[in-house]
C-alpha positions as YAML, in Angstrom:
chain: A
units: angstrom
residues:
- id: 1
  name: UNK
  ca: [9.68, -8.11, 3.44]
- id: 2
  name: UNK
  ca: [6.96, -5.79, 2.03]
- id: 3
  name: UNK
  ca: [6.70, -4.38, -1.47]
- id: 4
  name: UNK
  ca: [4.65, -1.21, -1.44]
- id: 5
  name: UNK
  ca: [2.68, -0.63, -4.62]
- id: 6
  name: UNK
  ca: [1.96, 3.09, -4.68]
- id: 7
  name: UNK
  ca: [-0.48, 4.30, -7.32]
- id: 8
  name: UNK
  ca: [0.65, 7.61, -8.76]
- id: 9
  name: UNK
  ca: [-1.53, 10.66, -9.15]
- id: 10
  name: UNK
  ca: [-0.94, 14.25, -10.11]
- id: 11
  name: UNK
  ca: [-0.70, 15.02, -6.39]
- id: 12
  name: UNK
  ca: [3.10, 14.94, -6.23]
- id: 13
  name: UNK
  ca: [3.05, 16.43, -2.74]
- id: 14
  name: UNK
  ca: [0.82, 13.61, -1.50]
- id: 15
  name: UNK
  ca: [2.98, 10.99, -3.20]
- id: 16
  name: UNK
  ca: [6.14, 12.46, -1.69]
- id: 17
  name: UNK
  ca: [4.48, 12.52, 1.75]
- id: 18
  name: UNK
  ca: [3.53, 8.84, 1.44]
- id: 19
  name: UNK
  ca: [7.07, 7.97, 0.43]
- id: 20
  name: UNK
  ca: [8.50, 9.98, 3.33]
- id: 21
  name: UNK
  ca: [6.36, 7.98, 5.78]
- id: 22
  name: UNK
  ca: [7.81, 4.77, 4.32]
- id: 23
  name: UNK
  ca: [11.48, 5.73, 4.81]
- id: 24
  name: UNK
  ca: [11.83, 4.61, 8.46]
- id: 25
  name: UNK
  ca: [10.19, 1.28, 7.61]
- id: 26
  name: UNK
  ca: [12.61, 0.84, 4.71]
- id: 27
  name: UNK
  ca: [15.60, 1.64, 6.92]
- id: 28
  name: UNK
  ca: [14.39, -0.94, 9.47]
- id: 29
  name: UNK
  ca: [13.89, -3.58, 6.76]
- id: 30
  name: UNK
  ca: [10.09, -3.79, 6.86]
- id: 31
  name: UNK
  ca: [9.69, -2.20, 3.42]
- id: 32
  name: UNK
  ca: [11.81, -3.93, 0.80]
- id: 33
  name: UNK
  ca: [10.86, -1.77, -2.17]
- id: 34
  name: UNK
  ca: [8.45, 0.91, -3.34]
- id: 35
  name: UNK
  ca: [6.90, 0.43, -6.76]
- id: 36
  name: UNK
  ca: [5.40, 3.63, -8.12]
- id: 37
  name: UNK
  ca: [2.83, 2.83, -10.81]
- id: 38
  name: UNK
  ca: [2.03, 5.71, -13.16]
- id: 39
  name: UNK
  ca: [0.14, 6.36, -16.36]
- id: 40
  name: UNK
  ca: [1.95, 9.43, -17.64]
- id: 41
  name: UNK
  ca: [1.27, 11.77, -14.70]
- id: 42
  name: UNK
  ca: [3.70, 14.70, -14.92]
- id: 43
  name: UNK
  ca: [6.66, 14.71, -12.55]
- id: 44
  name: UNK
  ca: [6.22, 11.14, -11.32]
- id: 45
  name: UNK
  ca: [9.30, 9.87, -13.16]
- id: 46
  name: UNK
  ca: [11.48, 12.48, -11.44]
- id: 47
  name: UNK
  ca: [9.95, 11.61, -8.05]
- id: 48
  name: UNK
  ca: [10.68, 7.92, -8.61]
- id: 49
  name: UNK
  ca: [14.26, 8.66, -9.65]
- id: 50
  name: UNK
  ca: [14.89, 10.98, -6.71]
- id: 51
  name: UNK
  ca: [13.41, 8.56, -4.17]
- id: 52
  name: UNK
  ca: [14.84, 5.30, -5.46]
- id: 53
  name: UNK
  ca: [11.38, 3.86, -6.14]
- id: 54
  name: UNK
  ca: [10.89, 1.57, -9.10]
- id: 55
  name: UNK
  ca: [8.69, 3.19, -11.74]
- id: 56
  name: UNK
  ca: [6.19, 1.05, -13.63]
- id: 57
  name: UNK
  ca: [4.18, 2.63, -16.42]
- id: 58
  name: UNK
  ca: [0.76, 1.08, -16.91]
- id: 59
  name: UNK
  ca: [-2.78, 1.98, -17.81]
- id: 60
  name: UNK
  ca: [-5.73, -0.12, -16.79]
- id: 61
  name: UNK
  ca: [-5.23, -2.24, -13.68]
- id: 62
  name: UNK
  ca: [-2.32, -0.46, -12.06]
- id: 63
  name: UNK
  ca: [-2.45, -2.55, -8.90]
- id: 64
  name: UNK
  ca: [-1.94, -5.73, -10.92]
- id: 65
  name: UNK
  ca: [0.90, -4.10, -12.88]
- id: 66
  name: UNK
  ca: [2.69, -3.17, -9.65]
- id: 67
  name: UNK
  ca: [2.04, -6.54, -8.03]
- id: 68
  name: UNK
  ca: [3.42, -8.32, -11.10]
- id: 69
  name: UNK
  ca: [6.90, -6.86, -10.54]
- id: 70
  name: UNK
  ca: [6.90, -6.98, -6.72]
- id: 71
  name: UNK
  ca: [9.70, -8.96, -5.09]
- id: 72
  name: UNK
  ca: [8.66, -8.82, -1.45]
- id: 73
  name: UNK
  ca: [6.82, -11.62, 0.31]
- id: 74
  name: UNK
  ca: [3.93, -9.25, 0.99]
- id: 75
  name: UNK
  ca: [2.35, -6.43, -1.02]
- id: 76
  name: UNK
  ca: [0.86, -3.31, 0.55]
- id: 77
  name: UNK
  ca: [-1.18, -1.14, -1.81]
- id: 78
  name: UNK
  ca: [-1.29, 2.63, -1.25]
- id: 79
  name: UNK
  ca: [-2.42, 5.80, -3.00]
- id: 80
  name: UNK
  ca: [-1.36, 9.39, -2.45]
- id: 81
  name: UNK
  ca: [-4.44, 10.04, -0.31]
- id: 82
  name: UNK
  ca: [-5.29, 9.41, 2.42]
- id: 83
  name: UNK
  ca: [-1.78, 9.91, 3.71]
- id: 84
  name: UNK
  ca: [-0.14, 7.50, 6.11]
- id: 85
  name: UNK
  ca: [0.02, 8.72, 9.69]
- id: 86
  name: UNK
  ca: [2.32, 7.90, 12.55]
- id: 87
  name: UNK
  ca: [1.58, 4.47, 13.95]
- id: 88
  name: UNK
  ca: [0.75, 2.77, 10.64]
- id: 89
  name: UNK
  ca: [3.51, 0.20, 11.08]
- id: 90
  name: UNK
  ca: [2.40, -1.33, 14.38]
- id: 91
  name: UNK
  ca: [-0.77, -3.08, 13.17]
- id: 92
  name: UNK
  ca: [1.03, -4.30, 10.05]
- id: 93
  name: UNK
  ca: [3.99, -5.69, 11.98]
- id: 94
  name: UNK
  ca: [1.64, -7.33, 14.49]
- id: 95
  name: UNK
  ca: [-0.40, -8.85, 11.66]
- id: 96
  name: UNK
  ca: [2.70, -10.15, 9.88]
- id: 97
  name: UNK
  ca: [3.89, -11.76, 13.11]
- id: 98
  name: UNK
  ca: [0.60, -13.42, 14.02]
- id: 99
  name: UNK
  ca: [-1.80, -13.20, 11.09]
- id: 100
  name: UNK
  ca: [-1.03, -16.67, 9.72]
- id: 101
  name: UNK
  ca: [-0.70, -15.29, 6.20]
- id: 102
  name: UNK
  ca: [-4.19, -13.82, 6.05]
- id: 103
  name: UNK
  ca: [-4.80, -10.72, 3.91]
- id: 104
  name: UNK
  ca: [-5.64, -7.50, 5.71]
- id: 105
  name: UNK
  ca: [-7.00, -4.03, 5.08]
- id: 106
  name: UNK
  ca: [-5.32, -1.00, 6.64]
- id: 107
  name: UNK
  ca: [-7.98, 1.56, 7.51]
- id: 108
  name: UNK
  ca: [-7.62, 5.26, 8.10]
- id: 109
  name: UNK
  ca: [-7.89, 6.40, 11.71]
- id: 110
  name: UNK
  ca: [-10.86, 8.59, 12.46]
- id: 111
  name: UNK
  ca: [-13.81, 9.29, 14.69]
- id: 112
  name: UNK
  ca: [-17.13, 7.59, 15.25]
- id: 113
  name: UNK
  ca: [-18.09, 7.51, 11.56]
- id: 114
  name: UNK
  ca: [-14.96, 5.56, 10.71]
- id: 115
  name: UNK
  ca: [-16.21, 2.71, 12.91]
- id: 116
  name: UNK
  ca: [-19.30, 2.37, 10.73]
- id: 117
  name: UNK
  ca: [-17.75, 3.10, 7.36]
- id: 118
  name: UNK
  ca: [-13.94, 2.98, 7.50]
- id: 119
  name: UNK
  ca: [-11.85, 4.63, 4.81]
- id: 120
  name: UNK
  ca: [-9.65, 2.13, 3.12]
- id: 121
  name: UNK
  ca: [-5.98, 2.98, 3.23]
- id: 122
  name: UNK
  ca: [-4.44, -0.06, 1.60]
- id: 123
  name: UNK
  ca: [-4.57, -3.81, 1.24]
- id: 124
  name: UNK
  ca: [-1.89, -6.12, 2.61]
- id: 125
  name: UNK
  ca: [-1.68, -9.48, 0.88]
- id: 126
  name: UNK
  ca: [0.99, -12.13, 0.35]
- id: 127
  name: UNK
  ca: [2.47, -11.83, -3.12]
- id: 128
  name: UNK
  ca: [1.79, -15.51, -3.82]
- id: 129
  name: UNK
  ca: [-1.90, -15.00, -2.92]
- id: 130
  name: UNK
  ca: [-2.42, -12.02, -5.26]
- id: 131
  name: UNK
  ca: [-5.59, -12.88, -7.22]
- id: 132
  name: UNK
  ca: [-5.60, -13.28, -10.99]
- id: 133
  name: UNK
  ca: [-8.66, -11.06, -11.28]
- id: 134
  name: UNK
  ca: [-7.86, -7.41, -10.76]
- id: 135
  name: UNK
  ca: [-9.86, -4.50, -9.52]
- id: 136
  name: UNK
  ca: [-9.53, -1.71, -7.05]
- id: 137
  name: UNK
  ca: [-8.60, -2.06, -3.38]
- id: 138
  name: UNK
  ca: [-12.20, -2.42, -2.19]
- id: 139
  name: UNK
  ca: [-12.87, -5.26, -4.62]
- id: 140
  name: UNK
  ca: [-9.55, -6.86, -3.72]
- id: 141
  name: UNK
  ca: [-10.26, -6.65, 0.03]
- id: 142
  name: UNK
  ca: [-13.74, -8.09, -0.43]
- id: 143
  name: UNK
  ca: [-12.57, -10.94, -2.68]
- id: 144
  name: UNK
  ca: [-9.82, -11.87, -0.23]
- id: 145
  name: UNK
  ca: [-12.05, -11.49, 2.85]
- id: 146
  name: UNK
  ca: [-9.33, -9.31, 4.34]
- id: 147
  name: UNK
  ca: [-9.13, -8.66, 8.06]
- id: 148
  name: UNK
  ca: [-9.43, -5.03, 9.12]
- id: 149
  name: UNK
  ca: [-6.40, -3.36, 10.71]
- id: 150
  name: UNK
  ca: [-7.11, -0.05, 12.42]
- id: 151
  name: UNK
  ca: [-4.38, 2.24, 13.61]
...
C-alpha cells in the first residue's frame, strides 16, 4: 500500500535503523516497498542490496526521483534522522482508513516545544497527487496543505 522513499545519507546506522523500523509494517502489508535514493554516498548500495530496498541514484530533487518509481498507492518520505519510533504506524493507518485521501505530515514526538514547532518526520501523499514541482518535505507539506499526524 505504501512506498517509502528514504533519502540516503552517509549515516548508514541511521538508515539501517529506519529500515529496521519498517520491517514489521512490510511483513503486515502496510509497506509495499522501500526506495532508497542516493547520490553516491558510500555503503548505501550494499545496504540496499542487503535489505531488499530498491536503489535509485539521483542528484537534485531526490524526493521526486524516488516518487517517480514508486508503485504503492501512497508515498511516505523519510530521512535517516530523526529515526522512527514505536507507534509511528498507528496515526498513518488511522489516516489511511479515514483521511479521505488527504496528504499528511508525520511529526516527531516530543515535549512542549514540539507543539509550537514540530519536527517534520515525513510526508504522506497519494502517489497520484504527487506535485510536479519538487522541493523538500517542508515545501511539499506546505504546498499540499498536509494534515499533521502526531505520534
